[in-house]
Steps between C-alpha positions, in 0.01 A plus 500: 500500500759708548642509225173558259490834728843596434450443129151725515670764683780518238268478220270789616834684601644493169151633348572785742182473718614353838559859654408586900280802448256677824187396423241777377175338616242692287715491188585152555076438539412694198725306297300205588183656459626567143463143428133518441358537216426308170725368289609208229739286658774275336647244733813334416712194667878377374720265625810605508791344694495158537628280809399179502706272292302356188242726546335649204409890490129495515305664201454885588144620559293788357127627601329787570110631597394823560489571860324799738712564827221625765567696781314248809650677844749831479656631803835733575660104602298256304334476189289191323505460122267190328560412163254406262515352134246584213450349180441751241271280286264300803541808770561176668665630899802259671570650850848476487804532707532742751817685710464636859745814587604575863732748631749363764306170556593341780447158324412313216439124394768283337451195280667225741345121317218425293198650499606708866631816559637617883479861616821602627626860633688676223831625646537850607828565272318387182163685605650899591305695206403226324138355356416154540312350156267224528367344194172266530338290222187490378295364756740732725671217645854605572772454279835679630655819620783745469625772698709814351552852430379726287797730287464775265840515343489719179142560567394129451290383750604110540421229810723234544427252760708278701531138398227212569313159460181450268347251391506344128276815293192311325647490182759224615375284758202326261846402295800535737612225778867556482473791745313616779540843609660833349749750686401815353617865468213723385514857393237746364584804339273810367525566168399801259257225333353353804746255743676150465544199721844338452573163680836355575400140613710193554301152469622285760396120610497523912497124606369404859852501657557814447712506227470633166509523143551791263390433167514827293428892490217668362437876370138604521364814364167665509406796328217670587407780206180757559270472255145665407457250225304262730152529683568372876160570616409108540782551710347808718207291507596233629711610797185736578265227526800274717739720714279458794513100455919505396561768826329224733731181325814701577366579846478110526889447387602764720389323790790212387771757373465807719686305781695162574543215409322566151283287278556193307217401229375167471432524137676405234793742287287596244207667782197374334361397805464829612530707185157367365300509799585908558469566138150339520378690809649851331296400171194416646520889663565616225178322339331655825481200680577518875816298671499444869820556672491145642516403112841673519561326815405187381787549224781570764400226750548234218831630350693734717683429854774687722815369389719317758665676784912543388746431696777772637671645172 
């Protein structure tokens, strides 16, 4: 582990963006903030280096959607932002991913094994001035956390966290067995056409003893462009007629990651157990049905439990 940190922190500080700057907490928010909005988003993975012996660089992967970034909960230390996908030609709505902001949080969950994630304090020397991103999927089950500072250097407003676990990203683990878990560096910078997403991961195979496997690097980018070119008000809609009913399933999540030990789901990777059950209960709102919060309930008792208690780190 040390070592993948040693090679993020020299990659970032040859790009010239690992610099200890004091923190300007409104400027720091409002470039946040600037990440709503609606855009056309191209998302691109490569391999790159490659570290296990025989192993085969992966094909590289291309997509994109168009994508609204909502503003859910905005205060001076912590702002919310839900994405959501349209389809230009149905209007058809995906609630997508979403990413938490907090300002000096005194801790966040980690990916630890399959399917569990502990909360653990987040050290004071990595947490001076910095925001703490959490990124949930879309049935806002969590999916990992970084901590960093903002910097401004030659006016560019760019967050680069610290480096962390994940788990595999949907578009691998219906294919992938080889690995189990990413370390990942994540930075987000504003842009004059909107803001990007760059990802500096390392797919690794950790084995139950505790030892593990590095199989290769991987560059993701996502561009997020502003466009006017595309009518997001199934989008609008939607989140109208189901904020109330998402605000009370991440009330139910915080009550596993908003202290120790954490959560661990009893589903399988891909989430379907949960995913479809939520997406029902939002679409039947949306139809103007009504949904019961022990429907919600219901969901949670079947699939979600408190991780187990960690021993002294």
């Amino acid at each position: 582990m040390k070592h993948q940190i040693a090679s993020a922190c020299l990659l970032l500080a040859g790009s010239g963006m690992v610099h200890a700057q004091p923190s300007n907490l409104q400027r720091d928010h409002d470039s946040i903030v600037a990440m709503k909005g609606e855009y056309v988003v191209d998302f691109a993975f490569d391999e790159t280096v490659l570290l296990k012996p025989g192993y085969e660089r992966a094909p590289a992967v291309r997509s994109g959607g168009n994508e609204v970034v909502i503003v859910v909960e905005d205060s001076p230390t912590r702002v919310v932002l839900q994405h959501l996908l349209v389809d230009p030609k149905s209007g058809h709505v995906t609630k997508h991913w979403r990413q938490d902001w907090v300002y000096e949080a005194p801790h966040r969950f980690e990916f630890s094994a399959d399917q569990t994630w502990q909360v653990r304090t987040i050290p004071a020397a990595v947490n001076a001035g910095a925001w703490t991103q959490c990124v949930y999927e879309v049935s806002d089950a969590p999916r990992y956390c970084g901590t960093g500072t903002w910097a401004y250097d030659n006016g560019v407003a760019t967050w680069t966290s610290d480096l962390s676990w994940r788990p595999l990203p949907r578009r691998e683990y219906t294919r992938r067995s080889d690995y189990n878990a990413l370390a990942v560096v994540n930075r987000h910078t504003l842009t004059p056409s909107g803001w990007t997403h760059e990802q500096f991961n390392t797919k690794i195979l950790r084995n139950a003893d505790g030892s593990q496997q590095e199989i290769a690097r991987e560059f993701g980018f996502n561009d997020y462009t502003r466009t006017t070119e595309v009518d997001f008000k199934p989008a609008y809609d939607y989140w109208t007629a189901t904020a109330g009913f998402w605000a009370k399933v991440r009330q139910r999540w915080d009550g596993f990651l908003g202290q120790a030990p954490g959560v661990h789901l009893k589903t399988k990777l891909d989430g379907m157990a949960m995913i479809i059950p939520l997406f029902t209960q939002a679409q039947d709102l949306q139809d103007g049905k009504k949904v019961k919060d022990a429907q919600i309930d219901a969901v949670f008792k079947q699939w979600v439990e408190k991780a187990p208690a960690e021993a002294a780190r």
